[in-house]
Coordinates of C-alpha atoms and ligand atoms in Angstrom, one line a residue:
M1 CA -15.2 2.2 12.0
T2 CA -13.1 5.2 13.5
A3 CA -11.3 7.5 11.5
P4 CA -8.0 8.1 12.7
S5 CA -7.1 10.7 15.1
S6 CA -5.6 14.4 13.8
P7 CA -2.2 13.4 15.3
E8 CA -1.9 9.9 14.2
L9 CA -3.1 11.1 10.5
E10 CA -0.9 14.2 10.7
R11 CA 1.9 11.5 11.2
A12 CA 0.5 9.1 8.6
L13 CA 0.9 12.4 6.3
S14 CA 4.6 13.6 7.7
L15 CA 6.1 9.6 6.8
L16 CA 4.3 9.3 3.3
R17 CA 5.8 13.0 2.6
A18 CA 9.1 11.8 3.6
G19 CA 9.0 8.4 1.4
E20 CA 7.9 6.4 3.7
A21 CA 5.7 3.1 3.9
I22 CA 3.2 2.7 6.4
G23 CA 0.5 0.0 7.1
L24 CA -2.9 1.3 5.9
P25 CA -6.3 -0.5 6.3
T26 CA -8.3 -1.4 3.8
E27 CA -11.9 -3.4 3.1
T28 CA -10.0 -6.2 1.4
V29 CA -6.7 -6.6 3.5
Y30 CA -4.3 -4.6 5.3
G31 CA -2.0 -2.7 2.6
L32 CA 2.0 -1.6 3.0
A33 CA 1.7 2.0 1.5
A34 CA 3.5 4.1 0.1
D35 CA 4.0 7.3 -2.5
A36 CA 2.9 5.7 -5.9
L37 CA 5.0 8.3 -7.8
R38 CA 8.3 8.6 -6.1
S39 CA 10.9 5.9 -6.6
E40 CA 12.2 5.9 -3.4
A41 CA 9.1 5.5 -1.7
T42 CA 8.0 2.6 -4.0
A43 CA 11.3 0.8 -2.9
R44 CA 11.0 1.2 0.6
I45 CA 8.0 -1.3 -0.1
F46 CA 9.9 -3.6 -2.2
A47 CA 12.6 -3.5 0.5
I48 CA 10.1 -4.4 3.7
K49 CA 8.0 -7.1 1.1
G50 CA 11.2 -8.8 0.4
R51 CA 9.2 -8.8 -2.9
P52 CA 11.1 -8.4 -6.7
T53 CA 10.5 -5.0 -7.8
N54 CA 9.1 -6.4 -11.1
H55 CA 6.1 -7.4 -9.5
P56 CA 4.1 -4.9 -10.4
L57 CA 2.0 -2.4 -7.6
I58 CA -1.7 -1.9 -7.6
L59 CA -2.3 2.3 -7.0
H60 CA -4.7 3.4 -4.7
L61 CA -7.0 6.7 -5.9
A62 CA -9.3 8.9 -3.8
D63 CA -12.2 8.6 -6.2
A64 CA -12.7 8.0 -10.3
S65 CA -12.1 11.4 -10.9
W66 CA -8.3 10.6 -10.7
L67 CA -8.6 8.1 -13.3
D68 CA -7.6 10.1 -16.0
D69 CA -4.3 12.0 -14.1
Y70 CA -2.9 8.6 -14.4
V71 CA -4.2 6.6 -16.9
A72 CA -4.0 7.3 -20.5
D73 CA -6.8 6.5 -22.7
V74 CA -9.3 5.6 -20.1
P75 CA -12.1 2.9 -22.0
E76 CA -15.7 3.5 -21.5
S77 CA -15.8 0.1 -19.5
A78 CA -13.3 1.3 -17.0
R79 CA -15.8 4.7 -16.3
L80 CA -18.7 1.6 -16.0
L81 CA -17.1 -0.5 -13.8
A82 CA -15.6 2.1 -11.3
R83 CA -19.2 4.0 -11.6
A84 CA -20.5 0.6 -10.2
F85 CA -18.3 -0.6 -8.2
W86 CA -16.4 1.8 -6.5
P87 CA -15.0 2.5 -3.9
G88 CA -14.9 -1.1 -3.1
P89 CA -13.1 -4.2 -3.8
L90 CA -12.2 -4.3 -8.0
T91 CA -8.7 -3.6 -9.4
L92 CA -9.0 -2.2 -13.1
L93 CA -6.2 -2.6 -15.0
L94 CA -5.2 0.1 -17.7
K95 CA -2.5 1.8 -19.8
R96 CA -0.3 3.4 -17.8
G97 CA -0.5 7.4 -17.6
E98 CA 3.0 9.5 -18.0
R99 CA 2.4 10.4 -14.3
V100 CA 3.1 7.0 -13.5
P101 CA 6.8 5.5 -12.7
T102 CA 7.7 2.2 -14.1
T103 CA 9.0 1.4 -10.9
A104 CA 5.7 1.2 -9.5
T105 CA 4.3 -0.9 -12.8
G106 CA 7.3 -3.4 -12.7
G107 CA 8.6 -2.2 -15.4
L108 CA 5.2 -2.6 -17.5
D109 CA 3.1 0.4 -20.0
T110 CA -0.2 -1.1 -17.7
V111 CA -0.9 0.2 -14.9
A112 CA -3.3 -1.4 -12.1
V113 CA -5.7 1.3 -10.3
R114 CA -8.4 1.0 -7.5
V115 CA -10.6 3.2 -5.4
P116 CA -10.4 1.3 -1.3
N117 CA -13.9 0.9 0.5
H118 CA -12.6 2.4 3.7
P119 CA -13.1 5.5 5.7
V120 CA -9.1 5.4 6.9
A121 CA -7.8 4.4 3.7
L122 CA -9.8 7.3 1.5
E123 CA -9.0 9.6 4.5
V124 CA -5.9 9.8 3.7
L125 CA -5.7 9.4 0.0
R126 CA -7.8 12.3 0.4
A127 CA -5.5 14.2 2.6
F128 CA -2.5 13.3 0.5
G129 CA -3.6 14.0 -3.0
R130 CA -1.2 11.6 -4.4
P131 CA -2.1 7.7 -5.6
L132 CA -0.8 5.6 -2.9
A133 CA 0.9 2.5 -4.3
A134 CA -0.5 -0.8 -1.4
P135 CA 0.6 -4.2 -1.7
S136 CA -1.0 -6.4 0.6
A137 CA 1.3 -6.0 4.5
N138 CA 3.1 -8.8 4.9
R139 CA 6.1 -10.6 3.7
F140 CA 6.2 -12.0 -0.2
G141 CA 4.5 -14.6 -0.3
S142 CA 2.9 -15.5 3.1
V143 CA -0.9 -15.0 4.4
S144 CA -2.0 -11.3 3.9
P145 CA -3.2 -9.5 7.0
T146 CA -6.8 -8.7 7.7
T147 CA -5.9 -6.6 11.0
R148 CA -3.3 -4.2 12.3
E149 CA -2.4 -7.0 14.6
H150 CA -1.1 -9.4 11.8
V151 CA 0.8 -6.7 10.2
L152 CA 2.8 -5.7 13.2
A153 CA 3.2 -10.0 13.7
D154 CA 5.0 -9.8 10.0
L155 CA 6.6 -6.6 9.7
G156 CA 6.8 -5.6 13.1
S157 CA 9.2 -2.5 13.7
D158 CA 10.2 -2.9 9.8
V159 CA 7.1 -0.2 9.4
P160 CA 7.1 2.7 11.5
L161 CA 2.9 3.6 11.6
V162 CA 0.3 0.9 11.1
L163 CA -3.0 2.8 11.2
D164 CA -5.7 0.5 12.9
G165 CA -9.1 0.3 11.0
G166 CA -10.4 -3.0 12.5
P167 CA -10.4 -6.1 11.2
C168 CA -11.1 -6.1 7.1
E169 CA -15.0 -6.2 5.7
V170 CA -13.8 -8.3 2.7
G171 CA -11.2 -10.2 3.8
L172 CA -9.5 -11.3 0.6
E173 CA -8.0 -9.3 -2.0
S174 CA -9.8 -7.6 -4.7
T175 CA -10.4 -8.9 -7.6
I176 CA -8.6 -7.8 -10.9
V177 CA -9.9 -7.1 -14.3
D178 CA -7.4 -6.6 -17.0
L179 CA -9.4 -4.0 -19.5
T180 CA -6.2 -3.4 -22.1
R181 CA -7.2 -6.7 -23.9
E182 CA -9.5 -7.2 -26.3
S183 CA -11.7 -8.8 -24.6
P184 CA -11.7 -8.0 -20.6
R185 CA -10.0 -10.8 -18.3
L186 CA -10.1 -12.2 -14.5
V187 CA -6.4 -11.6 -13.6
R188 CA -7.6 -12.0 -10.2
P189 CA -10.8 -13.1 -8.5
G190 CA -11.7 -11.5 -5.3
G191 CA -15.0 -9.7 -4.2
I192 CA -16.5 -8.7 -7.0
S193 CA -17.3 -11.4 -9.2
A194 CA -16.6 -12.3 -12.8
L195 CA -20.7 -12.9 -13.3
E196 CA -21.1 -9.4 -11.4
L197 CA -18.5 -7.9 -13.8
E198 CA -20.0 -9.2 -17.1
R199 CA -23.7 -7.8 -15.7
V200 CA -22.3 -4.4 -15.7
L201 CA -20.3 -4.2 -19.1
G202 CA -23.0 -6.5 -21.0
Q203 CA -19.8 -8.2 -22.3
A204 CA -18.5 -11.7 -21.1
V205 CA -14.9 -11.9 -18.7
L206 CA -12.7 -14.3 -20.0
P207 CA -10.5 -15.9 -17.6
A208 CA -6.5 -15.0 -17.5
D209 CA -4.7 -16.9 -20.0
G210 CA -1.3 -17.0 -18.1
T211 CA 0.6 -14.4 -20.2
E212 CA 0.1 -11.9 -17.2
R213 CA 2.9 -11.3 -15.1
A214 CA 1.8 -11.1 -11.5
P215 CA 2.7 -12.1 -8.0
G216 CA -0.6 -12.8 -6.8
T217 CA -0.9 -14.9 -9.7
L218 CA 2.1 -17.4 -9.3
P219 CA 1.1 -21.2 -8.3
S220 CA 2.4 -20.9 -4.9
H221 CA 0.9 -17.9 -2.9
Y222 CA -0.6 -16.8 0.2
A223 CA 0.8 -20.0 2.1
P224 CA 1.0 -20.4 5.7
R225 CA 3.7 -22.6 7.0
A226 CA 1.5 -25.6 8.0
R227 CA 0.9 -27.5 4.8
V228 CA -2.8 -27.0 3.3
V229 CA -4.5 -30.4 2.1
L230 CA -7.3 -30.0 -0.1
V231 CA -10.2 -32.6 0.1
A232 CA -13.3 -33.7 -1.3
P233 CA -16.4 -32.9 1.3
N234 CA -17.4 -36.2 1.2
E235 CA -13.7 -37.5 2.8
L236 CA -12.8 -34.6 5.2
W237 CA -13.5 -36.9 8.5
S238 CA -11.9 -39.7 7.1
A239 CA -9.0 -37.8 5.9
V240 CA -8.4 -36.2 8.9
R241 CA -9.1 -39.7 11.2
A242 CA -6.8 -41.3 8.8
T243 CA -3.6 -39.3 9.6
S244 CA -1.6 -39.3 12.7
A245 CA 0.1 -35.6 12.0
R246 CA -0.8 -32.9 14.1
V247 CA -3.7 -31.3 11.9
G248 CA -5.9 -28.4 11.5
V249 CA -9.3 -28.7 10.0
L250 CA -11.0 -25.5 8.5
C251 CA -14.5 -26.5 8.1
Q252 CA -18.0 -24.7 7.5
E253 CA -20.1 -27.9 9.2
R254 CA -20.2 -29.0 12.3
P255 CA -17.3 -31.3 13.1
P256 CA -18.1 -35.0 14.2
S257 CA -17.5 -36.0 17.7
G258 CA -14.9 -38.3 18.8
L259 CA -11.9 -36.7 17.1
A260 CA -8.5 -37.5 18.0
P261 CA -7.2 -34.6 20.6
H262 CA -4.5 -33.6 18.7
V263 CA -7.0 -32.4 15.6
E264 CA -7.6 -28.1 15.8
V265 CA -10.9 -27.6 14.1
L266 CA -11.7 -23.9 13.2
E267 CA -15.5 -24.3 12.1
L268 CA -16.3 -20.9 9.9
G269 CA -19.9 -21.6 9.2
P270 CA -21.7 -22.2 5.6
E271 CA -21.7 -19.0 4.4
S272 CA -19.0 -18.2 2.0
G273 CA -18.5 -14.5 2.9
A274 CA -18.3 -15.4 6.4
L275 CA -15.3 -18.1 5.0
A276 CA -14.2 -15.4 3.0
H277 CA -14.1 -12.8 5.8
D278 CA -12.3 -15.2 8.3
L279 CA -10.2 -17.3 6.0
Y280 CA -6.4 -15.7 6.6
A281 CA -6.9 -15.4 10.3
S282 CA -7.7 -19.0 10.7
L283 CA -5.1 -19.6 8.7
R284 CA -2.9 -17.3 11.1
T285 CA -4.4 -19.6 14.3
L286 CA -3.8 -22.3 12.9
D287 CA 0.1 -22.2 12.5
E288 CA 0.2 -20.5 15.7
R289 CA -1.6 -23.9 17.5
G290 CA 1.5 -25.7 15.5
V291 CA -0.3 -27.6 12.8
E292 CA 1.8 -29.4 10.4
L293 CA -1.3 -29.9 8.0
I294 CA -4.4 -28.1 7.2
F295 CA -7.6 -29.9 6.1
T296 CA -9.7 -28.0 4.1
T297 CA -13.2 -28.3 1.2
L298 CA -13.3 -26.0 -1.5
P299 CA -17.0 -23.7 -1.3
P300 CA -18.8 -23.8 -4.2
P301 CA -17.2 -21.6 -7.0
D302 CA -19.8 -18.7 -7.4
G303 CA -19.7 -15.5 -5.9
I304 CA -16.5 -14.6 -3.6
G305 CA -16.4 -18.4 -3.9
A306 CA -14.3 -18.2 -6.7
A307 CA -11.7 -16.1 -4.4
I308 CA -11.9 -18.5 -2.0
A309 CA -11.3 -21.6 -3.7
D310 CA -8.3 -19.6 -5.9
R311 CA -6.6 -18.6 -2.7
L312 CA -6.5 -22.1 -1.0
A313 CA -5.6 -23.9 -4.4
R314 CA -2.4 -21.2 -4.2
A315 CA -2.3 -22.1 -0.6
A316 CA -2.3 -25.9 -1.3
A317 CA 0.3 -25.7 -4.5
P318 CA 4.3 -27.3 -3.9
R319 CA 6.4 -24.5 -2.8
P320 CA 9.2 -23.7 -4.6
E321 CA 11.6 -23.7 -1.3
A322 CA 10.0 -27.4 -0.1
Ligands
TXA1 O1 -7.4 -5.9 -2.0 C1 -6.1 -5.2 -2.3 O2 -6.0 -5.2 -3.9 C2 -5.1 -5.4 -1.8 C3 -5.3 -4.1 -0.8 C4 -3.8 -3.6 -0.1 O3 -5.4 -3.0 -2.2 N1 -3.7 -4.8 -2.9 C5 -2.9 -6.4 -3.1 O4 -1.8 -6.0 -3.8 O5 -3.3 -7.4 -3.3 P1 -1.2 -7.0 -4.3 O6 0.7 -6.0 -4.4 O7 -1.1 -8.0 -3.3 O8 -1.5 -7.5 -5.5 C6 -0.9 -6.7 -6.7 C7 -1.2 -7.3 -8.1 C8 -0.4 -8.4 -8.2 O9 -0.5 -9.5 -7.8 C9 -0.7 -8.5 -9.8 O10 -1.7 -9.8 -10.3 C10 -1.3 -7.5 -10.1 O11 -1.9 -6.6 -8.7 N2 -1.2 -6.2 -10.8 C11 -0.5 -5.0 -10.4 N3 -0.2 -4.2 -11.1 C12 -0.3 -5.0 -12.7 C13 0.0 -4.6 -14.0 N4 0.8 -3.4 -14.3 N5 -0.1 -5.8 -14.7 C14 -0.3 -7.0 -14.4 N6 -0.8 -7.3 -12.9 C15 -0.7 -6.3 -12.3
MG2 MG1 -0.4 -10.5 -1.2

């Protein structure tokens, strides 16, 4: 992956210094990044996304040595996880340091931090020298962007600059683990599995218990325009055949022959990593093809399969506005 040219990097830095938000590639999804320490800058993020301002943002750091500057009482568990998984798709929920304004944390006394594993994001962070708040660079509630084109399609002229870093390697948002409670809790499954966290921590990581307030944990989120329908694997093709609606299918196996011409099939292969990588782009593609329904099955819940299942379940959940 190529680093930004120096004029592009200079433009990114001058926009960030002016309190603007820019599109930034990471290994998970593209972020809408702004200076986390300035309230006017994070206000730009909320305004562009149309996101409620009480939803906390993730702070992106250049490396783990920044932890003590923005987090209070860094626990040993955080240092262990940072050493094992940073830079990478893991966000740690910790006690907010005094320098972090509550406008970035949705008014909370906790702060979410991660070091992204992408050369462009890291170069911008190092040169800027301050943490960047960056939620996914899409309108609130829709599918996260995994290419620069997705960001432009969603946010268009509302963002002055979107740096290009190619398609995101992981394709799903980072794992979030809460280290502020008695036991670590998995707030959002992602590219690092609970099992991997447990191996490093040497202790159980409990599931979220619903007391967390977080937009990615709303029942309905990450939703394409089409309605997503989860089907048991052995019923997929009979369900597809039984509907007369314009239907899209996301599947991991070769489709049977003789499907009706109005059925749009995207075959993503048997491997969960590849499915995660292409999931959001595929949902967008099916939306563009104008399907009303998207039929799909859940992968096995191990590894990144748990994160895929989580996002598909949210995409399939009833929507408030529906
Ligand atoms: O992979 C990612 O994490 C991407 C890329 C751009 O880094 N970012 C991302 O940000 O997914 P966003 O804003 O879409 O998700 C932020 C999530 C919230 O949904 C919430 O679950 C959690 O982070 N969060 C952040 N700060 C929190 C806090 N103080 N307490 C509880 N949850 C928090
Ligand atoms: Mg998001």
